[in-house]
CSV table of C-alpha atoms and ligand atoms in Angstrom, one decimal:
chain,number,residue,atom,x,y,z
A,1,MET,CA,2.8,-29.5,-41.6
A,2,ILE,CA,1.4,-32.8,-40.1
A,3,SER,CA,4.8,-34.7,-41.6
A,4,ILE,CA,7.1,-31.9,-40.1
A,5,LEU,CA,5.5,-32.3,-36.7
A,6,VAL,CA,5.6,-36.3,-36.8
A,7,GLY,CA,8.8,-36.7,-38.5
A,8,HIS,CA,10.6,-33.7,-36.0
A,9,TRP,CA,8.7,-34.6,-33.2
A,10,SER,CA,11.6,-34.9,-30.6
A,11,GLU,CA,13.9,-31.8,-32.2
A,12,LEU,CA,10.4,-30.0,-31.5
A,13,ILE,CA,10.1,-31.0,-28.2
A,14,GLU,CA,13.6,-30.4,-27.4
A,15,GLY,CA,12.9,-26.8,-28.6
A,16,MET,CA,10.1,-26.5,-26.5
A,17,LYS,CA,11.6,-27.5,-23.4
A,18,TYR,CA,14.4,-24.7,-23.9
A,19,THR,CA,11.6,-22.4,-24.8
A,20,ILE,CA,9.7,-23.1,-21.6
A,21,ALA,CA,12.6,-23.3,-19.2
A,22,SER,CA,13.7,-20.2,-20.7
A,23,SER,CA,10.7,-18.2,-20.4
A,24,LEU,CA,9.8,-19.8,-17.0
A,25,LEU,CA,13.1,-18.5,-15.6
A,26,ALA,CA,12.8,-15.0,-17.2
A,27,LEU,CA,9.0,-15.0,-15.8
A,28,VAL,CA,10.0,-15.5,-12.4
A,29,GLY,CA,13.2,-13.2,-12.7
A,30,SER,CA,11.7,-10.3,-14.6
A,31,LEU,CA,8.6,-10.6,-12.0
A,32,ILE,CA,10.9,-9.9,-9.3
A,33,LEU,CA,13.4,-7.4,-10.8
A,34,GLY,CA,10.2,-5.5,-12.3
A,35,VAL,CA,8.5,-5.2,-8.3
A,36,ILE,CA,11.8,-3.9,-7.1
A,37,PHE,CA,12.5,-1.5,-9.8
A,38,ALA,CA,8.8,-0.6,-9.4
A,39,MET,CA,9.6,0.2,-6.0
A,40,PHE,CA,12.8,2.1,-6.9
A,41,VAL,CA,10.7,4.2,-9.1
A,42,ILE,CA,8.3,5.4,-6.5
A,43,SER,CA,10.8,5.4,-3.6
A,44,PRO,CA,11.0,8.4,-1.6
A,45,ASN,CA,14.8,7.9,-1.5
A,46,LYS,CA,16.2,10.2,-4.3
A,47,SER,CA,19.1,7.8,-5.4
A,48,LEU,CA,16.9,4.7,-5.6
A,49,ASN,CA,14.4,7.1,-7.4
A,50,VAL,CA,16.9,8.1,-10.2
A,51,ILE,CA,18.3,4.2,-10.4
A,52,GLY,CA,14.7,3.1,-10.7
A,53,LYS,CA,13.8,5.6,-13.7
A,54,ILE,CA,17.1,5.1,-15.5
A,55,TYR,CA,17.1,1.5,-15.4
A,56,VAL,CA,13.4,1.1,-16.8
A,57,GLU,CA,13.8,3.9,-19.3
A,58,ILE,CA,17.3,2.2,-20.9
A,59,PHE,CA,15.9,-1.3,-21.2
A,60,ARG,CA,12.3,-0.3,-22.3
A,61,ASN,CA,13.7,1.4,-25.3
A,62,ILE,CA,16.7,-0.8,-26.7
A,63,PRO,CA,15.0,-3.9,-28.9
A,64,LEU,CA,15.4,-7.2,-26.9
A,65,LEU,CA,17.7,-8.5,-29.6
A,66,VAL,CA,20.3,-5.8,-28.9
A,67,ILE,CA,20.3,-6.4,-24.9
A,68,ALA,CA,20.4,-10.2,-25.7
A,69,MET,CA,23.1,-9.6,-28.0
A,70,PHE,CA,24.9,-7.9,-25.5
A,71,PHE,CA,24.8,-10.7,-23.0
A,72,TYR,CA,26.0,-13.0,-25.6
A,73,ILE,CA,28.7,-11.3,-27.0
A,74,VAL,CA,30.0,-8.9,-24.6
A,75,MET,CA,29.6,-10.2,-21.1
A,76,PRO,CA,31.3,-13.4,-21.8
A,77,ARG,CA,34.6,-11.8,-22.1
A,78,ILE,CA,33.9,-11.2,-18.4
A,79,PHE,CA,31.6,-14.2,-17.7
A,80,PRO,CA,33.0,-17.0,-20.1
A,81,GLY,CA,30.4,-19.5,-18.7
A,82,LEU,CA,27.5,-17.6,-20.4
A,83,ASP,CA,26.3,-19.7,-23.4
A,84,GLY,CA,23.4,-18.6,-25.9
A,85,PHE,CA,20.9,-20.0,-23.7
A,86,LYS,CA,21.8,-18.2,-20.5
A,87,ALA,CA,22.7,-14.9,-22.4
A,88,GLY,CA,19.2,-15.0,-23.8
A,89,THR,CA,17.3,-15.6,-21.1
A,90,ILE,CA,19.1,-13.0,-19.0
A,91,GLY,CA,18.5,-10.5,-21.8
A,92,LEU,CA,14.9,-11.4,-21.9
A,93,THR,CA,14.5,-11.2,-18.4
A,94,ILE,CA,15.8,-7.4,-18.0
A,95,TYR,CA,14.1,-6.6,-21.1
A,96,THR,CA,10.6,-7.9,-19.7
A,97,SER,CA,11.5,-6.4,-16.1
A,98,ALA,CA,11.6,-2.9,-17.2
A,99,PHE,CA,8.2,-3.3,-18.7
A,100,ILE,CA,6.9,-5.2,-15.5
A,101,ALA,CA,8.4,-2.5,-13.7
A,102,GLU,CA,6.3,0.4,-15.4
A,103,THR,CA,3.1,-1.7,-14.8
A,104,VAL,CA,3.5,-2.5,-11.1
A,105,ARG,CA,4.6,0.9,-10.6
A,106,ALA,CA,1.1,1.9,-12.0
A,107,GLY,CA,-0.6,-0.5,-10.0
A,108,ILE,CA,1.2,0.9,-6.8
A,109,GLU,CA,0.0,4.1,-7.6
A,110,SER,CA,-3.8,3.4,-8.3
A,111,VAL,CA,-3.8,1.9,-4.8
A,112,PRO,CA,-5.5,4.4,-2.2
A,113,VAL,CA,-3.1,6.3,-0.3
A,114,GLY,CA,-4.9,5.4,2.7
A,115,GLN,CA,-3.6,1.9,2.4
A,116,MET,CA,-0.5,2.9,3.1
A,117,GLU,CA,-1.2,5.5,5.5
A,118,ALA,CA,-3.5,3.0,7.7
A,119,ALA,CA,-0.5,0.4,7.6
A,120,ARG,CA,2.1,2.5,8.8
A,121,SER,CA,-0.3,4.1,11.5
A,122,ASN,CA,-0.7,0.6,12.2
A,123,GLY,CA,3.0,0.4,13.3
A,124,MET,CA,4.5,-1.2,10.1
A,125,ALA,CA,7.4,0.1,8.4
A,126,TYR,CA,7.2,1.2,5.0
A,127,LEU,CA,8.6,-2.0,3.4
A,128,GLN,CA,6.0,-4.4,5.8
A,129,ALA,CA,3.4,-2.0,4.4
A,130,MET,CA,4.4,-2.5,0.7
A,131,ARG,CA,4.8,-6.2,1.2
A,132,TYR,CA,1.4,-7.0,3.1
A,133,ILE,CA,-0.9,-4.4,1.8
A,134,VAL,CA,0.1,-2.1,-0.9
A,135,LEU,CA,1.7,-4.6,-3.3
A,136,PRO,CA,-0.8,-7.5,-3.2
A,137,GLN,CA,-3.5,-5.1,-4.0
A,138,ALA,CA,-1.2,-3.5,-7.0
A,139,ILE,CA,-0.5,-6.9,-8.3
A,140,LYS,CA,-4.3,-7.9,-8.3
A,141,ILE,CA,-4.8,-4.9,-9.9
A,142,VAL,CA,-2.4,-5.5,-13.0
A,143,VAL,CA,-2.7,-8.9,-13.5
A,144,PRO,CA,-4.6,-8.5,-16.7
A,145,SER,CA,-1.6,-6.3,-18.3
A,146,LEU,CA,1.0,-8.8,-16.4
A,147,GLY,CA,-0.9,-11.8,-18.4
A,148,ASN,CA,-0.1,-9.7,-21.6
A,149,GLN,CA,3.4,-9.2,-20.9
A,150,PHE,CA,4.1,-13.0,-19.7
A,151,VAL,CA,2.6,-14.2,-23.3
A,152,ASN,CA,5.1,-11.6,-25.1
A,153,LEU,CA,7.5,-13.0,-23.0
A,154,VAL,CA,7.0,-16.5,-24.4
A,155,LYS,CA,6.7,-15.4,-27.6
A,156,ASN,CA,9.8,-12.9,-27.2
A,157,SER,CA,11.8,-15.9,-26.1
A,158,SER,CA,12.3,-16.7,-29.6
A,159,VAL,CA,15.5,-14.1,-29.6
A,160,LEU,CA,17.3,-17.4,-28.3
A,161,ALA,CA,17.3,-18.7,-31.8
A,162,PHE,CA,19.6,-16.0,-33.1
A,163,LEU,CA,21.9,-16.7,-30.2
A,164,ALA,CA,22.0,-20.5,-30.5
A,165,GLY,CA,19.8,-21.0,-27.5
A,166,PHE,CA,18.4,-24.3,-28.9
A,167,ASP,CA,14.7,-23.0,-28.3
A,168,LEU,CA,12.0,-23.9,-30.1
A,169,MET,CA,12.5,-21.2,-32.8
A,170,TYR,CA,16.1,-22.4,-33.3
A,171,GLN,CA,14.8,-25.9,-33.7
A,172,GLY,CA,12.5,-24.5,-36.5
A,173,ASN,CA,15.2,-22.8,-38.4
A,174,LEU,CA,17.2,-25.8,-38.4
A,175,ILE,CA,14.3,-28.2,-39.7
A,176,ALA,CA,13.5,-25.5,-42.2
A,177,SER,CA,16.9,-25.3,-43.6
A,178,THR,CA,17.6,-29.1,-43.8
A,179,THR,CA,13.8,-30.2,-45.2
A,180,PHE,CA,13.5,-26.8,-47.4
A,181,LYS,CA,9.9,-27.2,-46.1
A,182,THR,CA,9.8,-23.6,-44.9
A,183,THR,CA,6.0,-23.0,-44.7
A,184,ASP,CA,5.1,-26.4,-43.1
A,185,THR,CA,7.5,-25.8,-40.4
A,186,TYR,CA,6.8,-22.6,-39.5
A,187,LEU,CA,3.2,-23.3,-39.7
A,188,ALA,CA,4.2,-26.3,-36.9
A,189,VAL,CA,6.4,-23.7,-34.9
A,190,GLY,CA,3.6,-21.1,-34.6
A,191,LEU,CA,1.1,-23.8,-33.6
A,192,LEU,CA,3.7,-25.0,-30.9
A,193,TYR,CA,3.9,-21.4,-29.7
A,194,LEU,CA,0.1,-21.6,-29.3
A,195,VAL,CA,0.0,-24.5,-27.5
A,196,MET,CA,2.3,-22.5,-24.9
A,197,THR,CA,1.1,-19.2,-24.6
A,198,MET,CA,-3.1,-20.3,-24.8
A,199,PRO,CA,-2.8,-21.9,-21.7
A,200,LEU,CA,-0.7,-19.3,-19.9
A,201,SER,CA,-3.4,-16.5,-21.0
A,202,TYR,CA,-6.5,-18.8,-19.8
A,203,PHE,CA,-4.5,-19.6,-16.6
A,204,MET,CA,-4.0,-15.1,-15.9
A,205,ARG,CA,-7.6,-14.8,-16.7
A,206,TYR,CA,-8.5,-17.6,-14.0
A,207,LEU,CA,-6.2,-16.0,-11.5
A,208,GLU,CA,-7.8,-12.5,-12.2
A,209,LYS,CA,-11.5,-14.0,-11.8
A,210,ARG,CA,-10.4,-15.7,-8.7
A,211,TRP,CA,-8.6,-13.0,-6.7
A,212,SER,CA,-11.2,-10.8,-7.4
A,213,LYS,CA,-13.4,-12.6,-5.0
A,214,THR,CA,-10.6,-13.7,-2.4
A,215,PRO,CA,-8.4,-11.6,0.1
A,216,THR,CA,-4.6,-12.4,-0.8
A,217,VAL,CA,-1.8,-13.0,1.3
B,1,MET,CA,4.9,13.1,32.0
B,2,SER,CA,2.6,14.3,29.4
B,3,MET,CA,1.5,11.9,26.2
B,4,ILE,CA,2.0,14.6,23.7
B,5,GLU,CA,3.8,18.0,23.8
B,6,PHE,CA,3.4,20.5,21.3
B,7,HIS,CA,5.9,23.5,21.4
B,8,ASP,CA,5.5,26.6,19.1
B,9,VAL,CA,5.0,24.3,16.7
B,10,ASN,CA,4.9,25.4,12.7
B,11,LYS,CA,4.2,23.7,9.6
B,12,TYR,CA,4.4,24.8,5.9
B,13,TYR,CA,2.9,23.3,2.7
B,14,GLY,CA,5.3,25.2,0.6
B,15,LYS,CA,4.7,28.8,1.4
B,16,PHE,CA,1.3,28.1,3.0
B,17,LYS,CA,1.5,28.0,6.5
B,18,ALA,CA,-1.1,25.2,7.9
B,19,LEU,CA,0.0,25.2,11.6
B,20,LYS,CA,0.7,28.5,13.2
B,21,ASN,CA,3.0,28.5,16.8
B,22,ILE,CA,0.8,25.7,18.3
B,23,ASN,CA,1.3,25.1,21.9
B,24,LEU,CA,-0.7,22.2,23.5
B,25,THR,CA,0.0,19.5,26.1
B,26,ILE,CA,-1.8,16.5,26.5
B,27,GLU,CA,-1.9,14.5,29.4
B,28,ARG,CA,-2.6,10.7,29.7
B,29,GLY,CA,-6.3,9.8,29.5
B,30,GLU,CA,-7.5,12.7,28.2
B,31,VAL,CA,-9.7,12.8,25.7
B,32,VAL,CA,-9.5,15.9,23.3
B,33,THR,CA,-11.7,16.8,21.1
B,34,ILE,CA,-10.6,19.1,18.4
B,35,ILE,CA,-13.2,21.5,16.3
B,36,GLY,CA,-13.2,23.9,13.8
B,37,PRO,CA,-14.2,25.2,10.3
B,38,SER,CA,-13.0,23.2,7.3
B,39,GLY,CA,-9.3,24.0,6.5
B,40,SER,CA,-8.2,25.0,10.1
B,41,GLY,CA,-5.6,22.6,10.5
B,42,LYS,CA,-7.4,20.1,12.4
B,43,SER,CA,-6.0,17.0,10.3
B,44,THR,CA,-2.8,18.6,9.7
B,45,LEU,CA,-2.2,18.9,13.6
B,46,LEU,CA,-3.3,15.2,14.2
B,47,ARG,CA,-1.2,13.7,11.3
B,48,THR,CA,1.9,15.2,12.9
B,49,ILE,CA,1.4,13.5,16.3
B,50,ASN,CA,1.8,10.4,14.4
B,51,GLY,CA,4.7,11.8,11.9
B,52,LEU,CA,2.2,11.1,8.7
B,53,GLU,CA,2.9,15.0,8.3
B,54,LEU,CA,6.0,16.5,9.3
B,55,ILE,CA,6.4,19.9,11.3
B,56,SER,CA,8.6,22.6,9.7
B,57,SER,CA,9.6,24.0,13.1
B,58,GLY,CA,9.4,24.1,16.9
B,59,GLN,CA,9.0,20.6,19.1
B,60,LEU,CA,6.9,17.9,19.0
B,61,LEU,CA,7.2,15.1,21.8
B,62,VAL,CA,4.9,12.2,21.8
B,63,ASP,CA,5.7,9.7,24.6
B,64,ASN,CA,8.5,11.5,25.4
B,65,HIS,CA,10.1,11.0,22.1
B,66,ASP,CA,11.1,14.1,20.0
B,67,LEU,CA,9.6,13.6,16.7
B,68,ALA,CA,12.2,15.8,15.0
B,69,ASP,CA,14.9,14.2,16.4
B,70,PRO,CA,16.5,11.8,13.3
B,71,LYS,CA,17.3,9.2,15.9
B,72,THR,CA,13.3,8.8,17.0
B,73,ASP,CA,12.2,5.6,15.4
B,74,MET,CA,8.9,6.8,13.9
B,75,ASN,CA,7.7,3.0,13.5
B,76,ARG,CA,7.8,2.7,17.4
B,77,ILE,CA,5.9,5.9,17.7
B,78,ARG,CA,3.2,4.8,15.2
B,79,LYS,CA,3.2,1.4,17.4
B,80,ASN,CA,2.3,3.4,20.2
B,81,VAL,CA,-0.4,5.7,18.6
B,82,GLY,CA,-3.1,4.3,16.7
B,83,MET,CA,-4.9,6.2,14.1
B,84,VAL,CA,-8.8,6.1,12.9
B,85,PHE,CA,-9.3,7.7,9.6
B,86,GLN,CA,-12.7,9.3,8.0
B,87,HIS,CA,-12.8,6.8,5.1
B,88,PHE,CA,-11.9,3.8,7.4
B,89,ASN,CA,-8.9,2.8,5.0
B,90,LEU,CA,-9.2,-1.1,6.0
B,91,TYR,CA,-6.9,-3.1,4.3
B,92,ALA,CA,-8.9,-4.4,1.3
B,93,ASN,CA,-7.1,-7.4,0.7
B,94,LYS,CA,-7.5,-8.5,4.0
B,95,THR,CA,-10.7,-10.3,6.0
B,96,ILE,CA,-12.0,-8.4,9.0
B,97,LEU,CA,-9.9,-10.6,11.3
B,98,GLN,CA,-6.6,-10.1,9.5
B,99,ASN,CA,-7.4,-6.3,9.3
B,100,ILE,CA,-7.0,-6.6,13.0
B,101,THR,CA,-4.4,-9.3,13.8
B,102,LEU,CA,-1.9,-8.4,11.2
B,103,GLY,CA,-0.6,-5.5,13.0
B,104,PRO,CA,0.1,-7.5,16.2
B,105,GLU,CA,1.6,-10.5,14.5
B,106,LYS,CA,4.0,-8.3,12.2
B,107,VAL,CA,4.7,-5.4,14.6
B,108,LEU,CA,4.4,-7.0,17.8
B,109,LYS,CA,5.2,-10.7,16.8
B,110,MET,CA,2.5,-11.9,18.6
B,111,SER,CA,1.9,-15.4,17.9
B,112,HIS,CA,-1.4,-15.8,15.6
B,113,VAL,CA,-3.2,-17.6,18.2
B,114,LYS,CA,-2.9,-15.0,20.9
B,115,ALA,CA,-3.6,-12.2,18.1
B,116,ALA,CA,-6.8,-14.0,17.4
B,117,GLU,CA,-7.8,-14.6,20.5
B,118,ASP,CA,-7.4,-10.6,20.9
B,119,ALA,CA,-9.2,-10.0,17.9
B,120,GLU,CA,-12.0,-12.1,18.8
B,121,ARG,CA,-12.1,-10.1,22.2
B,122,LEU,CA,-12.1,-6.8,20.4
B,123,LEU,CA,-14.7,-8.1,17.8
B,124,SER,CA,-17.2,-8.8,20.5
B,125,LEU,CA,-16.3,-5.2,22.1
B,126,VAL,CA,-17.4,-3.7,18.9
B,127,GLY,CA,-20.3,-5.7,18.5
B,128,LEU,CA,-19.1,-7.4,15.2
B,129,LEU,CA,-17.9,-10.9,16.2
B,130,ASP,CA,-19.9,-12.6,13.4
B,131,GLN,CA,-18.2,-10.6,10.5
B,132,ALA,CA,-14.7,-12.2,11.2
B,133,GLN,CA,-14.4,-13.8,7.6
B,134,LYS,CA,-15.9,-11.2,5.8
B,135,LEU,CA,-13.8,-8.6,3.3
B,136,PRO,CA,-14.1,-5.0,4.3
B,137,SER,CA,-16.0,-4.3,1.2
B,138,MET,CA,-18.8,-6.4,2.2
B,139,LEU,CA,-19.1,-3.9,5.4
B,140,SER,CA,-21.4,-1.1,5.9
B,141,GLY,CA,-19.7,2.1,6.9
B,142,GLY,CA,-20.5,1.9,10.4
B,143,GLN,CA,-19.4,-1.4,10.8
B,144,LYS,CA,-16.1,-0.7,9.0
B,145,GLN,CA,-15.4,2.0,11.2
B,146,ARG,CA,-16.0,-0.2,14.2
B,147,ILE,CA,-13.1,-2.4,12.7
B,148,ALA,CA,-10.8,0.1,12.3
B,149,ILE,CA,-11.3,1.1,15.8
B,150,ALA,CA,-10.7,-2.5,16.9
B,151,ARG,CA,-7.7,-2.7,14.6
B,152,ALA,CA,-6.3,0.3,16.2
B,153,LEU,CA,-7.0,-1.1,20.1
B,154,ALA,CA,-5.4,-4.4,18.6
B,155,MET,CA,-2.0,-2.7,18.7
B,156,HIS,CA,-2.4,-1.7,22.5
B,157,PRO,CA,-1.7,1.6,21.8
B,158,LYS,CA,-1.0,4.6,24.4
B,159,ALA,CA,-3.2,7.0,22.5
B,160,ILE,CA,-5.7,7.0,19.2
B,161,LEU,CA,-6.1,9.8,17.2
B,162,PHE,CA,-9.4,9.9,15.5
B,163,ASP,CA,-9.9,12.2,12.1
B,164,GLU,CA,-13.4,13.1,12.0
B,165,PRO,CA,-14.6,9.0,12.2
B,166,THR,CA,-18.3,9.9,12.0
B,167,SER,CA,-18.2,12.3,9.2
B,168,ALA,CA,-18.3,9.7,6.2
B,169,LEU,CA,-21.3,7.8,7.9
B,170,ASP,CA,-25.4,7.5,7.8
B,171,PRO,CA,-26.8,9.3,10.4
B,172,GLU,CA,-28.6,6.2,11.9
B,173,VAL,CA,-24.9,4.5,12.6
B,174,ILE,CA,-23.2,7.4,14.2
B,175,GLY,CA,-24.3,6.3,17.3
B,176,ASP,CA,-23.0,3.0,17.5
B,177,VAL,CA,-19.5,4.3,16.5
B,178,LEU,CA,-19.7,7.1,18.9
B,179,GLU,CA,-20.8,4.4,21.8
B,180,VAL,CA,-17.4,2.4,20.7
B,181,MET,CA,-15.5,5.4,21.1
B,182,LYS,CA,-17.1,6.4,24.6
B,183,LYS,CA,-16.2,2.5,25.8
B,184,VAL,CA,-12.6,3.0,24.5
B,185,ALA,CA,-12.7,6.3,27.0
B,186,ASP,CA,-14.0,4.8,29.5
B,187,GLN,CA,-11.3,2.4,29.5
B,188,GLY,CA,-9.0,5.1,29.9
B,189,MET,CA,-7.4,5.7,26.7
B,190,THR,CA,-5.7,9.2,25.6
B,191,MET,CA,-7.7,10.0,22.8
B,192,ILE,CA,-7.5,13.1,20.2
B,193,VAL,CA,-10.5,13.2,18.5
B,194,VAL,CA,-11.2,15.6,15.2
B,195,THR,CA,-15.1,15.8,15.3
B,196,HIS,CA,-18.2,17.6,14.4
B,197,GLU,CA,-20.0,15.3,17.1
B,198,MET,CA,-21.0,18.2,19.9
B,199,GLY,CA,-22.7,15.8,21.9
B,200,PHE,CA,-19.5,13.7,22.1
B,201,ALA,CA,-17.3,16.8,22.5
B,202,LYS,CA,-20.0,17.6,25.5
B,203,GLU,CA,-20.0,14.3,26.7
B,204,VAL,CA,-17.1,12.4,26.4
B,205,GLY,CA,-14.8,14.9,25.8
B,206,ASN,CA,-13.0,16.4,28.9
B,207,ARG,CA,-11.1,19.2,27.0
B,208,LEU,CA,-11.8,20.9,23.8
B,209,VAL,CA,-9.4,22.6,21.5
B,210,PHE,CA,-11.0,25.1,18.7
B,211,MET,CA,-8.9,25.6,15.8
B,212,ALA,CA,-9.5,28.6,13.1
B,213,ASP,CA,-6.6,29.4,10.4
B,214,GLY,CA,-4.1,26.8,11.5
B,215,GLU,CA,-4.1,28.6,15.1
B,216,ILE,CA,-5.5,27.2,18.3
B,217,ARG,CA,-8.1,29.8,19.4
B,218,GLU,CA,-9.3,28.1,22.4
B,219,ASP,CA,-8.4,25.2,24.1
B,220,SER,CA,-11.0,24.7,27.3
B,221,ASN,CA,-10.9,22.0,30.1
B,222,ASP,CA,-14.7,22.6,30.5
B,223,PRO,CA,-16.2,21.6,26.6
B,224,ARG,CA,-19.8,22.5,28.3
B,225,ALA,CA,-18.8,25.8,29.1
B,226,PHE,CA,-17.3,26.7,25.7
B,227,PHE,CA,-20.4,25.4,24.1
B,228,GLU,CA,-22.5,28.0,26.2
B,229,ALA,CA,-20.0,30.8,26.2
B,230,PRO,CA,-17.4,30.5,23.4
B,231,LYS,CA,-15.0,33.4,24.0
B,232,ASP,CA,-13.3,33.7,20.6
B,233,PRO,CA,-15.4,35.5,18.1
B,234,ARG,CA,-14.5,32.8,15.0
B,235,ALA,CA,-15.6,30.1,17.7
B,236,GLN,CA,-18.9,32.1,18.5
B,237,GLU,CA,-19.4,32.8,14.3
B,238,PHE,CA,-18.5,28.8,14.1
B,239,LEU,CA,-21.0,27.8,16.8
B,240,GLY,CA,-23.4,29.8,15.3
B,241,LYS,CA,-23.3,28.5,11.9
B,242,ILE,CA,-23.3,24.7,13.4
B,243,ILE,CA,-26.4,25.5,15.3
B,244,HIS,CA,-28.1,27.4,12.4
B,245,VAL,CA,-27.5,23.8,10.3
B,246,ASP,CA,-29.2,21.8,13.0
C,301,LIG,N1,-0.6,18.2,1.3
C,301,LIG,C1,-1.1,19.2,1.5
C,301,LIG,N2,-0.4,20.3,0.5
C,301,LIG,C2,-0.6,21.7,0.6
C,301,LIG,N3,-1.7,22.2,1.4
C,301,LIG,C3,-2.4,21.3,2.1
C,301,LIG,C4,-2.0,20.0,2.3
C,301,LIG,N4,-2.8,19.2,3.0
C,301,LIG,C5,-3.9,20.2,3.8
C,301,LIG,N5,-3.6,21.3,3.1
C,301,LIG,C6,-4.0,22.6,3.4
C,301,LIG,O1,-3.7,22.8,4.9
C,301,LIG,C7,-5.0,23.5,5.1
C,301,LIG,C8,-5.0,22.5,6.7
C,301,LIG,O2,-5.6,21.6,6.1
C,301,LIG,P1,-6.6,20.4,7.1
C,301,LIG,O3,-6.7,19.1,6.1
C,301,LIG,O4,-5.7,20.1,8.3
C,301,LIG,O5,-7.7,21.1,7.5
C,301,LIG,P2,-8.8,20.6,8.4
C,301,LIG,O6,-9.2,21.5,9.4
C,301,LIG,O7,-8.8,19.0,8.6
C,301,LIG,O8,-10.1,20.7,7.4
C,301,LIG,P3,-11.3,19.6,7.2
C,301,LIG,O9,-12.5,20.0,8.3
C,301,LIG,O10,-12.1,20.0,5.7
C,301,LIG,O11,-10.9,18.3,7.3
C,301,LIG,C9,-5.8,23.8,4.5
C,301,LIG,O12,-6.0,24.9,3.6
C,301,LIG,C10,-5.5,22.6,3.2
C,301,LIG,O13,-5.6,22.9,2.0
C,302,LIG,MG1,-9.7,17.3,8.0
């Protein structure tokens, strides 16, 4: 395993760069989409509500690989610039956002209704009340479960390997098929995934602790 | 022009009629207390005034705006009508100071400095200037309610609604909150107060409304006279019970 790490260091690092880039993009994107669709799902507006529910149900219940393949194979007919990395990252973003939407919805619903009523009575519009009062509390409540989803997201980014997305798993596959040292290669790859996911989960736990003591903006 | 006018207002929850043919006109500067048994519709009546509950029929004018008119901007109504809740509902994610400044900054577009100055004045009015940087969870119930009143005042509203502001408080701190409410009344604020505090109703209120079964049963411009000799049989029964409890 050490020999793989040393001998193929540059490819592995290259793969990690793609994995980290895809994960970061998908993390930010899925959080934004997740919050938006969570608001759709709880919206008093009937059509937004239906759109939100359909979105969540569809993308939560289709395998990530199928969603990613769709963006890799079907969508380039419309958007020719869509390579494996982009298609995979978009698929990952959408897939994860459906789970995040569910999580954030549960978070919003666990904020006492009095908070919304107080903010509205204070003159704030619905979206202002959401933005300043309800969402910050909801996100804080769901930080632990968001943390799990972010870790899953990093692991799921290995779907890029199927789309020639140049990520860590893709590089691992290449190394394994040229060196025939499959066990060592995948052990090394596994170790490098741990190097990325462990700090992320510690960071999320740190946030959880810190936010429990401070006001949020 | 009156501050609030109910004309033949009805309110249904499904088939259940929570407000029955309400007619009530409240002038600017009046302090109206609303009393009545549990479930009589006091909170519902109050919450229709700032649109937290919508009326089913009739006409409700607040500050000359018809609340049933789709063109009426409810955010503007709420900007002008504050509300204080039984369970305070301070913003749990904001400091005490931010609880007071958020509305003025985000809704009235007041500068942060001006909003903070205003908040400090209000914090001293309610006697809690030293608590500005704390989170709501660190305050006692009585302190929270005084902050909630300061938060409502910070919007410079034309009226403030109070829904049982002292019912969730320990007896020894009720006085502090009532004292602040009296100060607000003395400044000429229009106040509508659902309460079980008969002392406040008599001494600070200049109008008393008794509700039962979703109806206004008695509407008196002389609260003291009402307490001495209620005319409505349900009011007599209700006051009898209250006095027994005391
Ligand atoms: N959202 C709702 N859905 C259905 N029924 C409701 C709703 N809110 C209130 N009610 C009913 O309407 C009636 C009046 O309720 P309301 O809360 O106005 O009473 P109240 O006079 O404030 O009572 P209390 O002194 O207990 O606060 C009650 O019978 C209550 O069960
Ligand atoms: Mg009530």
